[in-house]
Short mmCIF file of C-alpha atoms in Angstrom, two decimals:
data_model
loop_
_atom_site.label_atom_id
_atom_site.label_comp_id
_atom_site.label_asym_id
_atom_site.label_seq_id
_atom_site.Cartn_x
_atom_site.Cartn_y
_atom_site.Cartn_z
CA UNK A 182 237.23 137.49 94.51
CA UNK A 183 233.93 137.10 96.35
CA UNK A 184 231.26 139.54 95.11
CA UNK A 185 231.02 142.51 97.44
CA UNK A 186 234.37 141.86 99.13
CA UNK A 187 237.19 144.45 99.26
CA UNK A 188 239.69 144.23 96.38
CA UNK A 189 242.82 142.20 97.06
CA UNK A 190 246.00 144.16 97.85
CA UNK A 191 248.42 144.67 94.98
CA UNK A 192 251.47 142.34 95.04
CA UNK A 193 254.35 143.48 97.25
CA UNK A 194 252.33 146.40 98.55
CA UNK A 195 251.29 146.92 102.16
CA UNK A 196 247.62 147.83 102.60
CA UNK A 197 246.90 150.30 105.39
CA UNK A 198 244.05 149.92 107.85
CA UNK A 199 242.60 153.11 106.46
CA UNK A 200 242.42 151.66 102.93
CA UNK A 201 240.91 148.38 104.10
CA UNK A 202 238.29 150.01 106.26
CA UNK A 203 237.35 152.44 103.50
CA UNK A 204 236.98 149.50 101.14
CA UNK A 205 234.67 147.81 103.65
CA UNK A 206 232.25 150.73 103.46
CA UNK A 207 232.14 150.44 99.69
CA UNK A 208 231.31 146.75 100.07
CA UNK A 209 228.50 146.51 102.66
CA UNK A 210 228.14 142.75 102.26
CA UNK A 211 231.60 142.15 103.67
CA UNK A 212 231.45 144.90 106.27
CA UNK A 213 234.11 145.61 108.82
CA UNK A 214 234.65 141.90 109.44
CA UNK A 215 236.44 141.28 106.14
CA UNK A 216 238.39 144.52 106.32
CA UNK A 217 239.69 144.00 109.82
CA UNK A 218 240.28 140.27 109.45
CA UNK A 219 242.32 140.75 106.26
CA UNK A 220 244.60 143.37 107.77
CA UNK A 221 247.93 142.48 109.34
CA UNK A 222 249.34 144.03 112.49
CA UNK A 223 251.75 146.86 111.79
CA UNK A 224 254.51 148.27 113.97
CA UNK A 225 251.98 150.21 116.04
CA UNK A 226 250.24 147.05 117.23
CA UNK A 227 253.03 144.50 117.25
CA UNK A 228 253.98 143.47 120.74
CA UNK A 229 251.08 145.17 122.49
CA UNK A 230 249.95 143.39 125.64
CA UNK A 231 246.65 141.59 125.54
CA UNK A 232 243.54 142.63 127.38
CA UNK A 233 244.23 140.16 130.15
CA UNK A 234 240.84 138.56 129.84
CA UNK A 235 240.20 135.39 131.78
CA UNK A 236 238.16 132.46 130.53
CA UNK A 237 236.25 130.13 132.70
CA UNK A 238 236.01 129.37 136.37
CA UNK A 239 236.74 132.84 137.71
CA UNK A 240 234.30 135.29 139.15
CA UNK A 241 233.87 138.75 137.69
CA UNK A 242 236.60 141.14 138.91
CA UNK A 243 235.67 143.89 141.29
CA UNK A 244 234.45 146.83 139.14
CA UNK A 245 236.48 149.20 141.30
CA UNK A 246 239.71 147.23 141.08
CA UNK A 247 242.50 147.22 138.55
CA UNK A 248 243.60 143.81 137.39
CA UNK A 249 246.19 142.50 134.98
CA UNK A 250 249.76 143.73 134.44
CA UNK A 251 248.85 146.63 132.15
CA UNK A 252 246.12 147.89 134.49
CA UNK A 253 248.48 147.84 137.46
CA UNK A 254 250.88 150.14 135.63
CA UNK A 255 248.30 152.83 134.99
CA UNK A 256 248.06 155.61 137.58
CA UNK A 257 244.76 156.64 139.06
CA UNK A 258 242.65 158.62 136.63
CA UNK A 259 244.50 157.34 133.56
CA UNK A 260 243.53 154.48 131.26
CA UNK A 261 244.70 153.05 127.97
CA UNK A 262 242.71 150.23 126.39
CA UNK A 263 244.76 147.29 125.14
CA UNK A 264 243.33 144.50 123.02
CA UNK A 265 244.62 141.10 121.92
CA UNK A 266 245.32 140.60 118.23
CA UNK A 267 241.91 139.06 117.52
CA UNK A 268 238.95 137.21 118.98
CA UNK A 269 236.18 137.77 121.46
CA UNK A 270 237.16 140.00 124.38
CA UNK A 271 233.93 139.74 126.38
CA UNK A 272 230.17 139.88 125.88
CA UNK A 273 226.84 140.11 127.66
CA UNK A 274 226.81 136.35 128.25
CA UNK A 275 229.87 136.77 130.46
CA UNK A 276 228.27 139.77 132.18
CA UNK A 277 225.17 137.72 133.03
CA UNK A 278 227.05 134.49 133.81
CA UNK A 279 230.39 135.55 135.34
CA UNK A 280 230.89 132.25 137.12
CA UNK A 281 230.31 130.06 134.07
CA UNK A 282 233.24 127.97 132.87
CA UNK A 283 232.80 129.27 129.32
CA UNK A 284 232.43 132.96 130.22
CA UNK A 285 234.98 135.25 128.57
CA UNK A 286 235.81 137.91 131.15
CA UNK A 287 237.88 141.05 130.66
CA UNK A 288 239.87 142.80 133.36
CA UNK A 289 239.19 146.19 131.75
CA UNK A 290 235.67 146.02 130.31
CA UNK A 291 232.12 144.92 131.00
CA UNK A 292 229.71 144.46 128.10
CA UNK A 293 226.20 144.65 129.51
CA UNK A 294 224.68 144.16 126.05
CA UNK A 295 226.18 142.90 122.81
CA UNK A 296 229.71 141.65 122.12
CA UNK A 297 233.19 143.18 122.09
CA UNK A 298 235.70 141.69 119.66
CA UNK A 299 239.27 142.57 118.76
CA UNK A 300 240.72 142.62 115.26
CA UNK A 301 244.47 143.39 115.17
CA UNK A 302 244.23 145.64 118.16
CA UNK A 303 240.98 147.41 117.26
CA UNK A 304 237.92 147.11 119.46
CA UNK A 305 234.87 146.11 117.39
CA UNK A 306 231.16 145.44 117.95
CA UNK A 307 231.00 142.73 115.32
CA UNK A 308 228.23 142.85 112.74
CA UNK A 309 225.17 143.93 114.75
CA UNK A 310 222.17 141.66 115.10
CA UNK A 311 219.24 141.53 117.49
CA UNK A 312 219.77 138.10 119.03
CA UNK A 313 221.41 137.31 122.38
CA UNK A 314 224.99 136.04 122.03
CA UNK A 315 226.20 132.72 123.37
CA UNK A 316 229.48 132.15 125.21
CA UNK A 317 231.65 132.79 122.13
CA UNK A 318 229.30 135.15 120.20
CA UNK A 319 229.76 132.76 117.29
CA UNK A 320 226.18 132.69 116.04
CA UNK A 321 224.95 136.07 117.22
CA UNK A 322 226.55 139.26 118.53
CA UNK A 323 223.53 141.05 120.06
CA UNK A 324 225.38 144.26 119.17
CA UNK A 325 222.40 146.10 117.73
CA UNK A 326 222.23 147.11 121.41
CA UNK A 327 225.91 147.56 122.34
CA UNK A 328 226.83 148.73 125.85
CA UNK A 329 230.50 148.84 126.89
CA UNK A 330 231.81 150.27 130.19
CA UNK A 331 235.08 150.18 132.10
CA UNK A 332 235.19 148.08 135.23
CA UNK A 333 236.98 150.93 136.95
CA UNK A 334 234.78 153.67 138.37
CA UNK A 335 237.46 156.07 139.61
CA UNK A 336 237.41 158.56 136.72
CA UNK A 337 236.69 162.00 138.13
CA UNK A 338 238.01 165.07 136.30
CA UNK A 339 238.99 163.29 133.12
CA UNK A 340 239.81 163.84 129.48
CA UNK A 341 238.95 160.97 127.12
CA UNK A 342 240.09 160.41 123.56
CA UNK A 343 239.61 157.69 120.96
CA UNK A 344 239.34 157.10 117.22
CA UNK A 345 236.08 155.68 115.90
CA UNK A 346 234.96 154.20 112.57
CA UNK A 347 231.23 153.88 111.89
CA UNK A 348 229.05 152.42 109.19
CA UNK A 349 225.56 153.83 108.54
CA UNK A 350 223.05 152.48 111.09
CA UNK A 351 220.71 149.67 110.17
CA UNK A 352 217.78 148.06 111.97
CA UNK A 353 216.65 144.65 113.26
CA UNK A 354 213.35 143.12 114.31
CA UNK A 355 214.34 143.81 117.90
CA UNK A 356 215.64 147.32 117.21
CA UNK A 357 213.70 149.32 114.59
CA UNK A 358 215.25 152.50 113.24
CA UNK A 359 215.25 155.43 115.70
CA UNK A 360 216.57 158.99 115.48
CA UNK A 361 219.17 158.31 118.18
CA UNK A 362 220.67 155.26 116.47
CA UNK A 363 224.41 155.71 116.29
CA UNK A 364 227.38 156.01 118.61
CA UNK A 365 227.69 157.60 122.04
CA UNK A 366 230.39 158.14 124.67
CA UNK A 367 229.69 157.63 128.38
CA UNK A 368 231.24 159.71 131.16
CA UNK A 369 230.81 159.46 134.94
CA UNK A 370 229.00 156.12 134.54
CA UNK A 371 227.51 155.03 137.88
CA UNK A 372 224.90 152.63 136.50
CA UNK A 373 222.76 152.13 133.42
CA UNK A 374 220.40 154.68 134.98
CA UNK A 375 222.99 157.28 136.04
CA UNK A 376 225.54 158.70 133.59
CA UNK A 377 226.44 161.39 131.06
CA UNK A 378 225.83 160.39 127.42
CA UNK A 379 227.56 162.28 124.60
CA UNK A 380 226.03 161.30 121.25
CA UNK A 381 228.70 162.07 118.65
CA UNK A 382 226.97 160.52 115.60
CA UNK A 383 223.23 159.91 115.50
CA UNK A 384 221.05 158.82 112.60
CA UNK A 385 219.35 162.24 112.61
CA UNK A 386 222.68 164.06 112.24
CA UNK A 387 222.67 165.66 115.68
CA UNK A 388 225.31 165.76 118.38
CA UNK A 389 223.66 165.66 121.81
CA UNK A 390 224.86 165.84 125.41
CA UNK A 391 222.51 164.38 128.02
CA UNK A 392 222.39 163.57 131.70
CA UNK A 393 220.65 160.33 132.64
CA UNK A 394 219.38 160.08 136.18
CA UNK A 395 217.13 157.65 138.11
CA UNK A 396 213.49 158.68 138.07
CA UNK A 397 212.52 160.15 141.47
CA UNK A 398 210.45 157.77 143.57
CA UNK A 399 210.85 154.89 141.13
CA UNK A 400 212.72 151.56 141.57
CA UNK A 401 216.49 151.94 141.18
CA UNK A 402 216.58 149.35 138.37
CA UNK A 403 213.96 151.14 136.29
CA UNK A 404 215.03 153.03 133.17
CA UNK A 405 216.45 156.44 134.00
CA UNK A 406 215.28 159.85 132.78
CA UNK A 407 217.29 161.82 130.21
CA UNK A 408 217.78 165.58 130.40
CA UNK A 409 219.29 167.30 127.35
CA UNK A 410 222.09 169.69 128.29
CA UNK A 411 223.28 170.69 124.80
CA UNK A 412 222.57 169.81 121.16
CA UNK A 413 223.52 170.92 117.65
CA UNK A 414 223.49 169.68 114.08
CA UNK A 415 226.74 167.83 113.34
CA UNK A 416 226.71 164.85 110.98
CA UNK A 417 230.14 163.23 110.75
CA UNK A 418 230.89 161.31 107.58
CA UNK A 419 230.45 157.54 107.72
CA UNK A 420 233.15 155.24 106.46
CA UNK A 421 236.23 157.03 107.77
CA UNK A 422 238.05 157.45 111.06
CA UNK A 423 237.09 160.32 113.34
CA UNK A 424 238.69 161.54 116.53
CA UNK A 425 236.33 161.82 119.50
CA UNK A 426 237.54 163.73 122.57
CA UNK A 427 235.68 164.84 125.68
CA UNK A 428 236.35 166.30 129.09
CA UNK A 429 234.37 166.22 132.30
CA UNK A 430 235.45 168.37 135.23
CA UNK A 431 233.95 169.23 138.58
CA UNK A 432 233.05 172.74 139.68
CA UNK A 433 232.70 172.06 143.39
CA UNK A 434 229.99 169.57 144.34
CA UNK A 435 227.10 171.29 142.58
CA UNK A 436 228.28 171.86 139.01
CA UNK A 437 229.98 169.78 136.32
CA UNK A 438 231.46 171.04 133.05
CA UNK A 439 231.45 168.78 129.96
CA UNK A 440 232.90 169.32 126.48
CA UNK A 441 232.79 167.23 123.31
CA UNK A 442 235.27 167.76 120.47
CA UNK A 443 235.12 165.96 117.11
CA UNK A 444 238.09 165.92 114.76
CA UNK A 445 239.79 168.62 116.81
CA UNK A 446 236.87 171.06 117.02
CA UNK A 447 234.69 171.67 120.06
CA UNK A 448 231.11 170.75 119.11
CA UNK A 449 229.28 170.81 122.45
CA UNK A 450 229.91 172.23 125.90
CA UNK A 451 227.60 172.54 128.85
CA UNK A 452 227.50 173.10 132.58
CA UNK A 453 225.29 170.77 134.59
CA UNK A 454 224.03 172.59 137.68
CA UNK A 455 222.12 169.60 139.06
CA UNK A 456 224.57 166.70 138.73
CA UNK A 457 223.67 164.89 141.96
CA UNK A 458 225.93 161.84 142.28
CA UNK A 459 227.38 162.58 138.85
CA UNK A 460 229.59 165.15 140.55
CA UNK A 461 231.48 162.08 141.82
CA UNK A 462 233.87 159.82 139.83
CA UNK A 463 232.44 157.07 137.65
CA UNK A 464 233.19 154.82 134.71
CA UNK A 465 233.77 155.44 131.00
CA UNK A 466 232.26 153.65 128.06
CA UNK A 467 230.83 153.47 124.57
CA UNK A 468 227.29 152.78 123.43
CA UNK A 469 226.11 151.75 119.97
CA UNK A 470 222.59 151.43 118.59
CA UNK A 471 222.06 149.57 115.30
CA UNK A 472 225.65 150.53 114.50
CA UNK A 473 228.71 148.65 113.20
CA UNK A 474 231.53 150.37 115.11
CA UNK A 475 235.29 149.92 115.44
CA UNK A 476 237.56 151.96 117.70
CA UNK A 477 241.15 152.23 118.86
CA UNK A 478 243.35 154.42 121.02
CA UNK A 479 240.74 154.66 123.80
CA UNK A 480 242.68 156.70 126.35
CA UNK A 481 241.82 158.65 129.49
CA UNK A 482 243.96 161.13 131.39
CA UNK A 483 243.30 163.03 134.58
CA UNK A 484 242.14 166.61 134.02
CA UNK A 485 242.11 167.58 137.69
CA UNK A 486 244.31 170.66 137.71
CA UNK A 487 242.44 172.44 140.50
CA UNK A 488 240.44 174.77 138.27
CA UNK A 489 236.78 175.44 138.92
CA UNK A 490 234.04 177.06 136.92
CA UNK A 491 235.59 180.49 137.37
CA UNK A 492 237.81 179.58 134.40
CA UNK A 493 237.45 177.65 131.18
CA UNK A 494 237.23 173.86 131.39
CA UNK A 495 240.09 171.76 129.99
CA UNK A 496 239.98 172.02 126.19
CA UNK A 497 239.81 168.56 124.62
CA UNK A 498 240.34 170.01 121.15
CA UNK A 499 243.60 171.89 121.84
CA UNK A 500 246.35 170.24 119.73
CA UNK A 501 248.90 168.30 121.72
CA UNK A 502 246.99 168.20 125.03
CA UNK A 503 247.62 165.80 126.59
CA UNK A 504 248.47 163.67 123.52
CA UNK A 505 250.75 164.67 120.68
CA UNK A 506 249.27 162.74 117.78
CA UNK A 507 247.26 159.72 116.72
CA UNK A 508 248.97 156.43 117.58
CA UNK A 509 248.38 155.53 113.92
CA UNK A 510 248.63 158.86 112.07
CA UNK A 511 247.97 157.33 108.65
CA UNK A 512 244.52 156.32 109.90
CA UNK A 513 243.77 159.37 112.02
CA UNK A 514 244.21 161.82 109.16
CA UNK A 515 241.10 160.49 107.45
#
């Protein structure tokens, strides 16, 4: 057995994803790569459709369009991420060179920075580094700055749920350690300068909800300005699966309600009374900074039931709404 690698499974015994991923944390040298690569697809992943990514010769799909057989079956406002069994899904090279013959394009996702891989149906950043990836992300991932967003931008009043596995954040020459290093969920994504960011695990142990908006009077492609809407101390444990759930719902055209629930408990909630264009539908996504991250079960469902701010917003932590249980309960229970 290679030093630092997870122990081999016992003969005639099936090793769960949970056990493999936990072993990966205990062996930093092997990381998530060895754990995910050594796992085998179970009943929950067997037969799942692929992501529908295209390779070569095709232009980038319209961000507002649904493409691929699985996308066409999903009603407006709903989304379920499907991944192939393994390999590169898409990366920032494809985002910057959509017409290149060797670009790996996804019908569902854009990666504006870093690389998105699949390992037996999980989405994965790969081992983060600070160098720009090539067409296949074989030498470098660039995922110390990981930015993933849906191509669709029609998510209005929406509830989002996924399961996430994180390793402790590191650092690179390009990306020194910062307090905000960690993992973040995007809602109502209009552009890199205009979105809601829900930080569910930061290096400093805080959970933070922010609005990002273009700076007034500045060029539209310039970095946006963050406004903190809510924050609290909440340091989730590294090296295990956690459920992340959030809702965003409109309150007319001038207010937006947002909630963040972690492992079934509401951690943050806020009302944005100056949302601007963020009162309108947008995209969904994940962001990682200096973080080795895997995720599965990324699902969105419409939360537009006609309520406004006169009542409580949809509760993302309420058991059974709108999902009954983790698609892989043996992993989701920690």
